[in-house]
Tab-separated table of C-alpha atoms and ligand atoms in Angstrom:
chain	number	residue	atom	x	y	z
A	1	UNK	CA	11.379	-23.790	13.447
A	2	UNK	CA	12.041	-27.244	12.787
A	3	UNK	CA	13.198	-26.530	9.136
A	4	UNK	CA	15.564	-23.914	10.159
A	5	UNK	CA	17.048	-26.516	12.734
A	6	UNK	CA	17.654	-28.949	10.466
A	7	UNK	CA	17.695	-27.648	6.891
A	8	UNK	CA	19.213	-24.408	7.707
A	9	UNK	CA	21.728	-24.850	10.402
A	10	UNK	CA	20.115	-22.007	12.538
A	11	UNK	CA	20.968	-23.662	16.085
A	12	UNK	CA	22.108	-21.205	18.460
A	13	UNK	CA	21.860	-18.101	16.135
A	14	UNK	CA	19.034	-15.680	16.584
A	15	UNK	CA	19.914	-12.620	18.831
A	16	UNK	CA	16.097	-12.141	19.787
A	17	UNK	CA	13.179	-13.882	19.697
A	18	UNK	CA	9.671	-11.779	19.757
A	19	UNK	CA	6.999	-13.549	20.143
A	20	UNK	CA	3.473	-12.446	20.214
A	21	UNK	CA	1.228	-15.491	19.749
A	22	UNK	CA	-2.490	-16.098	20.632
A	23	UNK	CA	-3.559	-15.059	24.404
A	24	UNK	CA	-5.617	-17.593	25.393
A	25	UNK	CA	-8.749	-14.637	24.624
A	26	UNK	CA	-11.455	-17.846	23.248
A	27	UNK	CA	-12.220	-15.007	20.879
A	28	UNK	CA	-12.142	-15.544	17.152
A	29	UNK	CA	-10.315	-12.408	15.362
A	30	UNK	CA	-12.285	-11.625	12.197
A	31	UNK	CA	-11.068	-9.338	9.316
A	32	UNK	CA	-13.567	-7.067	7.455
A	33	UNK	CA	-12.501	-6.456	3.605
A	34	UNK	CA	-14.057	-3.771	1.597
A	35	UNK	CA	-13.570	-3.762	-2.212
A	36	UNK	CA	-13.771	-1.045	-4.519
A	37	UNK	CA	-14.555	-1.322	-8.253
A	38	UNK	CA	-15.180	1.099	-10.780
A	39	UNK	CA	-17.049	-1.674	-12.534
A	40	UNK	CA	-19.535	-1.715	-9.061
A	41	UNK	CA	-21.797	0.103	-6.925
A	42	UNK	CA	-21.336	-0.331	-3.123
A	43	UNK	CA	-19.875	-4.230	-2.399
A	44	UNK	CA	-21.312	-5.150	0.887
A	45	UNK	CA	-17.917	-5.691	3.273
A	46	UNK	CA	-16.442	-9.264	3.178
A	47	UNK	CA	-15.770	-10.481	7.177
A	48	UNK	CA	-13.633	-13.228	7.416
A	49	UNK	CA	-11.532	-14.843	10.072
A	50	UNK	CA	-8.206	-14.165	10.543
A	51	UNK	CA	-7.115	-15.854	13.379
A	52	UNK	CA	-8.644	-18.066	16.275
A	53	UNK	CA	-7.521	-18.180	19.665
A	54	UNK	CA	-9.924	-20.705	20.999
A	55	UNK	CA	-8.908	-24.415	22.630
A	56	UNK	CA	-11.359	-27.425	22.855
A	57	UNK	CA	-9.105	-29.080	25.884
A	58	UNK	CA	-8.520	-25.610	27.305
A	59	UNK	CA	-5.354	-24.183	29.290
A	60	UNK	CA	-3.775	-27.406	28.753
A	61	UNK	CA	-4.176	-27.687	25.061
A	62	UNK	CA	-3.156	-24.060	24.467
A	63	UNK	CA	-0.072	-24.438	27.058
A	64	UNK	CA	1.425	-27.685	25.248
A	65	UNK	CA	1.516	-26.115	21.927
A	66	UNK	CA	3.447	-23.057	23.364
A	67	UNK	CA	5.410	-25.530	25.946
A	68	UNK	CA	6.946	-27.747	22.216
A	69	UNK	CA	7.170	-24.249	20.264
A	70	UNK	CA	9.589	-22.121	22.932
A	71	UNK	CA	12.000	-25.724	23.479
A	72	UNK	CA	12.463	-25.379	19.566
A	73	UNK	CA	12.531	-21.401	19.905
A	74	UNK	CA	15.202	-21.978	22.948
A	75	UNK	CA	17.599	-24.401	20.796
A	76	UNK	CA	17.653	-21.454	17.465
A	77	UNK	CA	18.248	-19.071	20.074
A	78	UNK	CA	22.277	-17.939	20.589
A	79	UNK	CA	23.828	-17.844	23.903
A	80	UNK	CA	23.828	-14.384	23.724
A	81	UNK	CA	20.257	-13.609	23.001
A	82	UNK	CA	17.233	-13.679	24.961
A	83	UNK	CA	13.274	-14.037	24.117
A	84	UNK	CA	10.339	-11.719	24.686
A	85	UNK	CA	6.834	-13.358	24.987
A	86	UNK	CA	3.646	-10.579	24.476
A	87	UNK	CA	1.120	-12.334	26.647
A	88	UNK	CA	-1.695	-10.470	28.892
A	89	UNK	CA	-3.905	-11.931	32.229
A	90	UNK	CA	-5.275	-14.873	29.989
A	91	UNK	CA	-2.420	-16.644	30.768
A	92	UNK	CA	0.784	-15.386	31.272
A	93	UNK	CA	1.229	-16.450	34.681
A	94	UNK	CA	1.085	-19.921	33.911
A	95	UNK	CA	3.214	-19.172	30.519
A	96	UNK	CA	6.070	-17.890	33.418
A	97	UNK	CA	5.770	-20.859	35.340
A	98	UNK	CA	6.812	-23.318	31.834
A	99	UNK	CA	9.399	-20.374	30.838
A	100	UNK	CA	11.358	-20.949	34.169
A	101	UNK	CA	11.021	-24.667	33.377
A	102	UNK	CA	12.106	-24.175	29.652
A	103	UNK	CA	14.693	-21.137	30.047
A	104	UNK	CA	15.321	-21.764	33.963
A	105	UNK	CA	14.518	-18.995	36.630
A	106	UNK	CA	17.672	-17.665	36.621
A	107	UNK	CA	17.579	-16.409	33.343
A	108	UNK	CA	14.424	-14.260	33.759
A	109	UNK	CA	15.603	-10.912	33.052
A	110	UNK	CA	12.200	-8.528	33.725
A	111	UNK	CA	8.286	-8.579	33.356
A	112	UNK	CA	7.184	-5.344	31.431
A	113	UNK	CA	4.057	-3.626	31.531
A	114	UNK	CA	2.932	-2.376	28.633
A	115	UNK	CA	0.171	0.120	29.411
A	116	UNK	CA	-1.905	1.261	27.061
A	117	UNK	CA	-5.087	3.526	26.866
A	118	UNK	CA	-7.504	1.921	24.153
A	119	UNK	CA	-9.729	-0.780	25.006
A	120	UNK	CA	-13.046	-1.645	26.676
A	121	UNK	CA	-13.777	-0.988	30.470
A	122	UNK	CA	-15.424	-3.320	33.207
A	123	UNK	CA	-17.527	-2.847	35.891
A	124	UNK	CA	-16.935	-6.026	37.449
A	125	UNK	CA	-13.553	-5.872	37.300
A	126	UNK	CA	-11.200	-3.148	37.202
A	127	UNK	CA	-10.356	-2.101	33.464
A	128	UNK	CA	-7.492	-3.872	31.964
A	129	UNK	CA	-5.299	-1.686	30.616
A	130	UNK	CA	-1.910	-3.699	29.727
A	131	UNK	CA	-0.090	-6.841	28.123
A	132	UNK	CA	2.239	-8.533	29.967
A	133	UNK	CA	5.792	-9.164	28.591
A	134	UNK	CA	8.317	-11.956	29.720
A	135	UNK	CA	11.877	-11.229	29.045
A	136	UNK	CA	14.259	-14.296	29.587
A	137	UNK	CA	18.037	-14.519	28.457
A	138	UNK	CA	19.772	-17.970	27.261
A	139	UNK	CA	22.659	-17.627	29.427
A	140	UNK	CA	24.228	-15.025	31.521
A	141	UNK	CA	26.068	-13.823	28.542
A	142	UNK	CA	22.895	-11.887	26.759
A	143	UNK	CA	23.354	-8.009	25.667
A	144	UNK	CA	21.464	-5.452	27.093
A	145	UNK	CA	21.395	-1.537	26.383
A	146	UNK	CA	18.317	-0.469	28.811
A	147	UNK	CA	18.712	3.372	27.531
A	148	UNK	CA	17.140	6.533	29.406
A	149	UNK	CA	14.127	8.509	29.870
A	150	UNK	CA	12.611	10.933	31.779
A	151	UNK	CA	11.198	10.943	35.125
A	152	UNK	CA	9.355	13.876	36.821
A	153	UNK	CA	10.304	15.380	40.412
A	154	UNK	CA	7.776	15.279	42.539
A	155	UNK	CA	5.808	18.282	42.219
A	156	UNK	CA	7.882	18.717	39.008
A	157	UNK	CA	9.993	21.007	41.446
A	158	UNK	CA	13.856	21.233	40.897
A	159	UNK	CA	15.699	19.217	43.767
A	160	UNK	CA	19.282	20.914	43.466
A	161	UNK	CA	20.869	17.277	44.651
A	162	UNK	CA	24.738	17.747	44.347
A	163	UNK	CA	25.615	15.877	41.351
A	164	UNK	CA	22.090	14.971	39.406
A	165	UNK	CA	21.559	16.461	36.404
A	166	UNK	CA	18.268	17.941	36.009
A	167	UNK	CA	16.259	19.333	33.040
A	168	UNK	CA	12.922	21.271	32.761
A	169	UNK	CA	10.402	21.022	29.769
A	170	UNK	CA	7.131	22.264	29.677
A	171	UNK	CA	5.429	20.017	32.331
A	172	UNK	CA	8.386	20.945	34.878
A	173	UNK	CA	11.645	19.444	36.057
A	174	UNK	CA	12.633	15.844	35.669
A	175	UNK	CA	16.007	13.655	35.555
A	176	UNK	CA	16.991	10.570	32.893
A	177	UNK	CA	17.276	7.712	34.785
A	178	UNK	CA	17.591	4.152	32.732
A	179	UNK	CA	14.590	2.755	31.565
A	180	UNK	CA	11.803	1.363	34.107
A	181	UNK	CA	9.340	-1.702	33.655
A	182	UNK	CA	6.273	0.349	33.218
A	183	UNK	CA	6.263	1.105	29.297
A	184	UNK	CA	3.855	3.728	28.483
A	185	UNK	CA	3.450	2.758	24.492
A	186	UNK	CA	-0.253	3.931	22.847
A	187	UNK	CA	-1.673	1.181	20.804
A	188	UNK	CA	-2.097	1.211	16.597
A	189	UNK	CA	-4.136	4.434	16.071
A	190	UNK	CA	-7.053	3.682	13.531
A	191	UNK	CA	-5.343	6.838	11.205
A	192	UNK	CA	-2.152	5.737	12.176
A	193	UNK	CA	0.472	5.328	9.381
A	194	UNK	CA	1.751	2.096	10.193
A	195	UNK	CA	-2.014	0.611	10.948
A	196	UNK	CA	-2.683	-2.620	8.638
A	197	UNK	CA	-5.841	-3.353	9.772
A	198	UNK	CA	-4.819	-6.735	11.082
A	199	UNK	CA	-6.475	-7.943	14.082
A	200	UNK	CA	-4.419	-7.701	17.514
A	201	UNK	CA	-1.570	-5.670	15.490
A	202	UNK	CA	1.491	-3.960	18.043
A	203	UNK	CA	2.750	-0.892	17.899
A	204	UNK	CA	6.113	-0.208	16.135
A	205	UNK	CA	7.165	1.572	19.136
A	206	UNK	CA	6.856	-1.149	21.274
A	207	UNK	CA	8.779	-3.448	19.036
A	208	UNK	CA	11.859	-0.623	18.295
A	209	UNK	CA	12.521	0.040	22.082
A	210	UNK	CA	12.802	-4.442	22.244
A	211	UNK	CA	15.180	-4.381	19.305
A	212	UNK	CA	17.337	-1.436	20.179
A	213	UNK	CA	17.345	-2.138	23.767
A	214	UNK	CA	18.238	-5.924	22.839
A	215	UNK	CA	20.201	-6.041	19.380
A	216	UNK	CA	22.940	-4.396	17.423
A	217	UNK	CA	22.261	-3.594	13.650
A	218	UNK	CA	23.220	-6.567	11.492
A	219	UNK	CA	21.880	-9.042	14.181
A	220	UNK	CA	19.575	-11.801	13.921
A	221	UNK	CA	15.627	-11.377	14.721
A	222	UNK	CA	13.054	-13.838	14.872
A	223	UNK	CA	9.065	-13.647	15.138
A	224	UNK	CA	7.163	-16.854	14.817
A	225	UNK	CA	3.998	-15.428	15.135
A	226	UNK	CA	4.419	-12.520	13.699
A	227	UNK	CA	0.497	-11.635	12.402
A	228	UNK	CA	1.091	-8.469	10.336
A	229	UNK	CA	5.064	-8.735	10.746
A	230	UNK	CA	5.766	-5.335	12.985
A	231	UNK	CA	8.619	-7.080	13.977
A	232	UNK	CA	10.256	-7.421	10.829
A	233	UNK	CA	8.859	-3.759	9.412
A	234	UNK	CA	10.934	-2.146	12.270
A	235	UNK	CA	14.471	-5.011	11.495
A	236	UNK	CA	13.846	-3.345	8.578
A	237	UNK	CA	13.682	0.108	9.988
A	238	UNK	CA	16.446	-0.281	12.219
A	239	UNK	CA	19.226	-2.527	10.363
A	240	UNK	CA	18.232	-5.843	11.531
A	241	UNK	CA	18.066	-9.268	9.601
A	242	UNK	CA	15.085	-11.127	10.213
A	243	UNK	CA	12.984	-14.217	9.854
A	244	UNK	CA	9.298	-14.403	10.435
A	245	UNK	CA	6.491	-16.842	10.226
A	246	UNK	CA	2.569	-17.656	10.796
A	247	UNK	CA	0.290	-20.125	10.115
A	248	UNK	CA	-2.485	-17.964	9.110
A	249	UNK	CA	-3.296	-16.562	5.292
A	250	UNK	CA	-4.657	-12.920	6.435
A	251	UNK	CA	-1.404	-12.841	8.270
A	252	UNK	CA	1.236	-13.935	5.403
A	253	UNK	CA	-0.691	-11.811	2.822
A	254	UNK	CA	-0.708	-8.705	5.089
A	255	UNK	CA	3.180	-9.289	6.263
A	256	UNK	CA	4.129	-9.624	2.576
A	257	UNK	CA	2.430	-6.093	1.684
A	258	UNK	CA	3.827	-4.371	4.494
A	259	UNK	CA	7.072	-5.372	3.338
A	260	UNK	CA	6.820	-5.135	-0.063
A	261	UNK	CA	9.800	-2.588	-0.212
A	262	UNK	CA	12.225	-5.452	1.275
A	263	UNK	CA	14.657	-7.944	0.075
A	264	UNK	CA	13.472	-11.141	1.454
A	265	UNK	CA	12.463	-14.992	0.384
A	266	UNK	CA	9.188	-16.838	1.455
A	267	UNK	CA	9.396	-19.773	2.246
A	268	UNK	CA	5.816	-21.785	2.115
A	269	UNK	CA	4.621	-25.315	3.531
A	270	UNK	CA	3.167	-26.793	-0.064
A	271	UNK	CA	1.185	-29.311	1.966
A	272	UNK	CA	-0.416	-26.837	3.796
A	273	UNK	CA	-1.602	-24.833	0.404
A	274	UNK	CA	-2.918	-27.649	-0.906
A	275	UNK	CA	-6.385	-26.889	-2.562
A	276	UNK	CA	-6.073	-23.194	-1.526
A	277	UNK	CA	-4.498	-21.611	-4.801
A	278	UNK	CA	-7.041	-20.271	-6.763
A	279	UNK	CA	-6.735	-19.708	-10.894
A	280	UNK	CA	-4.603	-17.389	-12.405
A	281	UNK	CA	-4.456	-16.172	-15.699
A	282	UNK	CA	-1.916	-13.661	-17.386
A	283	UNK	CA	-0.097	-13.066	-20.597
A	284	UNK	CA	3.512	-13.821	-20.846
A	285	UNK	CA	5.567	-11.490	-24.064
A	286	UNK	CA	9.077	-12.012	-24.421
A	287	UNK	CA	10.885	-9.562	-26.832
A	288	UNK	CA	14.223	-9.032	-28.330
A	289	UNK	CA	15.798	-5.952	-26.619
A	290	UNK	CA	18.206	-4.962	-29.582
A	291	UNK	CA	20.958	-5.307	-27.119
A	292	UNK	CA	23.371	-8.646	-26.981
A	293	UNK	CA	21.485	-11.692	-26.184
A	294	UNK	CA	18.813	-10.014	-23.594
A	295	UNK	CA	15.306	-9.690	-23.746
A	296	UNK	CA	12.192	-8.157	-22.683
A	297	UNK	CA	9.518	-9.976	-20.595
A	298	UNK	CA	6.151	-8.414	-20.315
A	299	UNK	CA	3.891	-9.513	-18.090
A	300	UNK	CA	0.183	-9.018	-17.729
A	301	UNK	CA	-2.370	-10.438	-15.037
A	302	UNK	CA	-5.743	-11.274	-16.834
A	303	UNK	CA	-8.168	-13.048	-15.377
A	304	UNK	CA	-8.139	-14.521	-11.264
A	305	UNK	CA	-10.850	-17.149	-9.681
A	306	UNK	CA	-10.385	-17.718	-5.922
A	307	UNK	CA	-10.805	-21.174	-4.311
A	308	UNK	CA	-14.105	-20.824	-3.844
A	309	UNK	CA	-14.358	-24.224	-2.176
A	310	UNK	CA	-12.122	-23.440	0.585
A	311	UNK	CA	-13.095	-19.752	1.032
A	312	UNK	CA	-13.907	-19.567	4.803
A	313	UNK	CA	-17.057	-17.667	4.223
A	314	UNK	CA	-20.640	-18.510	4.584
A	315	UNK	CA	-23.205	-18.490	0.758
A	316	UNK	CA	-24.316	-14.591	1.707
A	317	UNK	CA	-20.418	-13.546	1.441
A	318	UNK	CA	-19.719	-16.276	-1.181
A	319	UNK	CA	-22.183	-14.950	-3.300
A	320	UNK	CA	-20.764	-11.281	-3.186
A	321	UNK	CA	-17.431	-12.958	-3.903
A	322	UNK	CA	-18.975	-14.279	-7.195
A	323	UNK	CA	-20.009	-11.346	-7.984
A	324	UNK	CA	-17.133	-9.476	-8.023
A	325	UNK	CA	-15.575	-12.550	-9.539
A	326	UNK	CA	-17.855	-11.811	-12.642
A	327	UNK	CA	-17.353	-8.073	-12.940
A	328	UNK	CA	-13.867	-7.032	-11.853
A	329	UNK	CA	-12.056	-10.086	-10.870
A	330	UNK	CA	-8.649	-8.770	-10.549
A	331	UNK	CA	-9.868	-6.885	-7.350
A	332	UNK	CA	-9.683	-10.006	-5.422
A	333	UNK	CA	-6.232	-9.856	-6.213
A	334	UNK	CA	-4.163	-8.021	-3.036
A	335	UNK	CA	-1.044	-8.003	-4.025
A	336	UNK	CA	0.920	-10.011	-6.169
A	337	UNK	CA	4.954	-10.458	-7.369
A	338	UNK	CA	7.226	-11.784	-10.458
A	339	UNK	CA	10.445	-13.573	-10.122
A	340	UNK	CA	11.772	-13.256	-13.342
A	341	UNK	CA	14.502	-16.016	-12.789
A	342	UNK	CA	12.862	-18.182	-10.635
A	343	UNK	CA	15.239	-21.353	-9.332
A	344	UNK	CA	12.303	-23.777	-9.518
A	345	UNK	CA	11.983	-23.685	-5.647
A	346	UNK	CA	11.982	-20.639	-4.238
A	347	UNK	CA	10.048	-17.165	-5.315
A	348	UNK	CA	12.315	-14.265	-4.774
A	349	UNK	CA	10.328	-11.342	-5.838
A	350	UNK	CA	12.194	-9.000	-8.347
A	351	UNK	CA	8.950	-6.695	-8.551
A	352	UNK	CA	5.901	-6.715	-5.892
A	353	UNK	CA	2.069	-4.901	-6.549
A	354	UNK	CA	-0.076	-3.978	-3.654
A	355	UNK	CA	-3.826	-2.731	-4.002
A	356	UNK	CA	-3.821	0.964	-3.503
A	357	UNK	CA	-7.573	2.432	-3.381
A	358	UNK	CA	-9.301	0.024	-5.536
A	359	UNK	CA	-6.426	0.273	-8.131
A	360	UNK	CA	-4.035	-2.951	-8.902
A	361	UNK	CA	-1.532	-2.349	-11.211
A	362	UNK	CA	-1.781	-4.874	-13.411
A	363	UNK	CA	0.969	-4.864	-15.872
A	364	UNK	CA	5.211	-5.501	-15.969
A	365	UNK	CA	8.344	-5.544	-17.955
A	366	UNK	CA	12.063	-6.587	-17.368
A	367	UNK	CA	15.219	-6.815	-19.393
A	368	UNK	CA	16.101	-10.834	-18.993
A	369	UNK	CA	19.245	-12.125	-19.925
A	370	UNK	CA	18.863	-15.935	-19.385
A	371	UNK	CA	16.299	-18.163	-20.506
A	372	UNK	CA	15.299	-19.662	-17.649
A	373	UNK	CA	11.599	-19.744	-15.718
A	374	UNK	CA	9.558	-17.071	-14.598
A	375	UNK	CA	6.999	-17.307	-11.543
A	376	UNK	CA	4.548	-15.163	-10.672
A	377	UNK	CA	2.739	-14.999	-7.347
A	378	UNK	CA	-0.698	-13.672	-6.394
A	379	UNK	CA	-2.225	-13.648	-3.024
A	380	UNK	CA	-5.690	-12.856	-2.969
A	381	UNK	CA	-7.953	-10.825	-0.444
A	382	UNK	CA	-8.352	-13.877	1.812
A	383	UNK	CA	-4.415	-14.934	2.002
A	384	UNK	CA	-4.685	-17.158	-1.089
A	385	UNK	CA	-1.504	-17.890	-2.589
A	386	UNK	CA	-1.735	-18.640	-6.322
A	387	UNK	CA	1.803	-19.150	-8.239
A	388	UNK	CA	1.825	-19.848	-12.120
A	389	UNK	CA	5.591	-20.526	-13.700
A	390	UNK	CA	6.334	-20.192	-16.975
A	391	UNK	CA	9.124	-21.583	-18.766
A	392	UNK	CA	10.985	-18.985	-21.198
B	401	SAM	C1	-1.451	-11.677	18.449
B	401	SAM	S1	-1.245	-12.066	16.777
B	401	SAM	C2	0.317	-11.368	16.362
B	401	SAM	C3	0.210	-9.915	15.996
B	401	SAM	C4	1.535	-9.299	15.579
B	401	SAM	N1	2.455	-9.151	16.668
B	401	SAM	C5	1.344	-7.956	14.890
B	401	SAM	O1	1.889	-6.925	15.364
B	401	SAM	O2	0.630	-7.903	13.875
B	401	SAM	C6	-0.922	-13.781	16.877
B	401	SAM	C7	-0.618	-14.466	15.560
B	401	SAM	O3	-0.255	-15.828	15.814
B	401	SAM	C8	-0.648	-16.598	14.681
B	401	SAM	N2	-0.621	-18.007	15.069
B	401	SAM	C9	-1.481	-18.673	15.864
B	401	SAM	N3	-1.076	-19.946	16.027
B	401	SAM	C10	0.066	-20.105	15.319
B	401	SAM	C11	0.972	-21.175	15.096
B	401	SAM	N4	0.786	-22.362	15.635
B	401	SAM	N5	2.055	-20.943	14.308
B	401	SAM	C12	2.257	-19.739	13.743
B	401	SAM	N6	1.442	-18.677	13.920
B	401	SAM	C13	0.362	-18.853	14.698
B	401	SAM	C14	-1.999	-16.027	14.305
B	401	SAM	O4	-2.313	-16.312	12.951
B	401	SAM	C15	-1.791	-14.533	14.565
B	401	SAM	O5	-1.423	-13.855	13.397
């Protein structure tokens, strides 16, 4: 956030912020990965972390870290726009209290309830069965669209009022009335299409009735926690420009796949990825096309070895990781991308890979016309981001 302030001129811009960032759960999210390999019998499943939402000072820690974040969130925002923060009974009542303070009480626009179905139950307690979401505009300028749904008669009876349009469907009669606070939304399905298998990942439904209801297309969305970017899958869905970020590896390497079919830049903190790129190896051909001064680049991914230093896994799982290492290494490869005229700084991917069932593609070509650099990106099972340019 502090980059786009300064280096990007991004004060007072963004339309909508989304934010969905740790709950204050003291639970440690953990990602299971299961490998394939023709080249293997049965590879136990990997489990990782992906994210941790625990705090050594408590409320207080995890409260000041939000407190600095939504000041720097309030100053991108535009006068126009508001913010949503995705909280649940951890602590979003204190998180209201520092919003008035940060985005003053006047600007609080609504508290929705998103109810879901999925979940455990308690018998101590009675079972809790939705997230909490703060809505808060800049100013009184922001945009709203609340749209319409149904609601049921009572005894899903007609009521013949002079004037109210009614309609019947199978469950009975009902009216549109604007959008209420109770949002009935069902959580990721475990077949469901858009499912990533990220840990604590929102429905797309959720996230398009916030954009519609907030935005109009061409607008400006943030997400600085965005985990396994559903925001930025539906700004793509829906016509929206977007910026997202994440501290976490799991996260970036799962966002990137997701949107593998988008036009976008990544941006990465080279301090933080410091000792976390693992090796890559691939074969670089470049070719005369036959036609003017272009050629052809051919690339091919060889060989990869993960950090294994830095691997957050215990000797059991490291072990299996060395395995695989030694059979089929390129299945610890997740994805990976070429920039075929890379600017030195930035990696714009021209052509992206995901891992389908067990299968990597592992091969590409492009016509090049300039003789400039080429990058090429891998991120590995565990988030690793590995980048080897070559100079043409
Ligand atoms: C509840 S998850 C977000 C899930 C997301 N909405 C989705 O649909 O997949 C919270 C995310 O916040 C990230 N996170 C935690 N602390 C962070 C920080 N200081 N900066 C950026 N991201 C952070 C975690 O890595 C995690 O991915």
């Amino acid at each position: 956030m502090k980059y786009l302030l300064k280096n990007r001129d991004l004060e007072g811009t963004i339309k909508l912020i989304y934010v969905d960032p740790p709950f204050f759960s003291k639970a440690d999210y953990s990602a299971s990965i299961k490998l394939e390999s023709e080249a293997m019998d049965d590879i136990p499943t990997i489990r990782t972390s992906a994210y941790n939402d625990k705090w050594q000072e408590g409320m207080a820690e995890y409260l000041g870290n939000l407190t600095f974040r939504l000041m720097l969130m309030k100053d991108l925002l535009a006068d126009d726009g508001c913010i949503w923060v995705h909280l649940d009974w951890h602590a979003v009542h204190y998180v209201k209290v520092i919003m008035d303070e940060v985005f003053g009480e006047k600007n609080f626009v609504n508290e929705i309830i998103w109810q879901y179905k999925s979940g455990g139950s308690g018998k101590r307690h009675f079972s809790r069965k939705h997230d909490t979401l703060l809505f808060y505009a800049k100013t009184g300028a922001y945009t709203l669209d609340p749209g319409t749904e149904k609601s049921y008669n009572r005894g899903f009876k007609p009521y013949r009022f002079k004037n109210v349009k009614e309609y019947k469907d199978e469950l009975g009669w009902y009216t549109m009335v604007n959008v209420k606070d109770v949002w009935r939304i069902d959580m990721v399905g475990r077949t469901a299409g858009e499912r990533t298998g990220y840990a604590t990942q929102k429905p797309e439904a959720l996230l398009t009735r916030i954009i519609e209801s907030c935005t109009a297309e061409g607008d400006l969305c943030a997400d600085f926690f965005c985990g396994s970017a559903t925001m930025p899958a539906v700004c793509e869905k829906t016509g929206r420009k977007w910026i997202a970020c994440d501290e976490g590896a799991l996260a970036i390497a799962a966002s990137q796949k997701r949107l593998s079919d988008a036009d976008f830049t990544i941006l990465t903190d080279d301090e933080k990825l410091r000792g976390k790129s693992g090796r890559l190896e691939c074969a670089v051909d470049i070719t005369a096309a036959g036609v003017s001064d272009s050629s052809i680049a051919e690339i091919k991914i060889i060989d990869y070895a993960p950090p294994m230093r830095s691997l957050p896994l215990g000797r059991e799982m490291k072990d299996v990781v060395r395995d695989v290492k030694a059979k089929d290494p390129l299945q610890l490869i997740d994805f990976w991308s070429v920039d075929f005229s890379y600017d030195g700084a930035v990696h714009r991917p021209d052509k992206c890979f995901c891992k389908g069932k067990g299968v990597i593609e592992t091969k590409c070509s492009r016509i090049i016309r300039e003789q400039g650099s080429i990058s090429i990106r891998a991120i590995d099972i565990f988030g690793n981001v590995t980048e080897k340019i070559v100079e043409l």
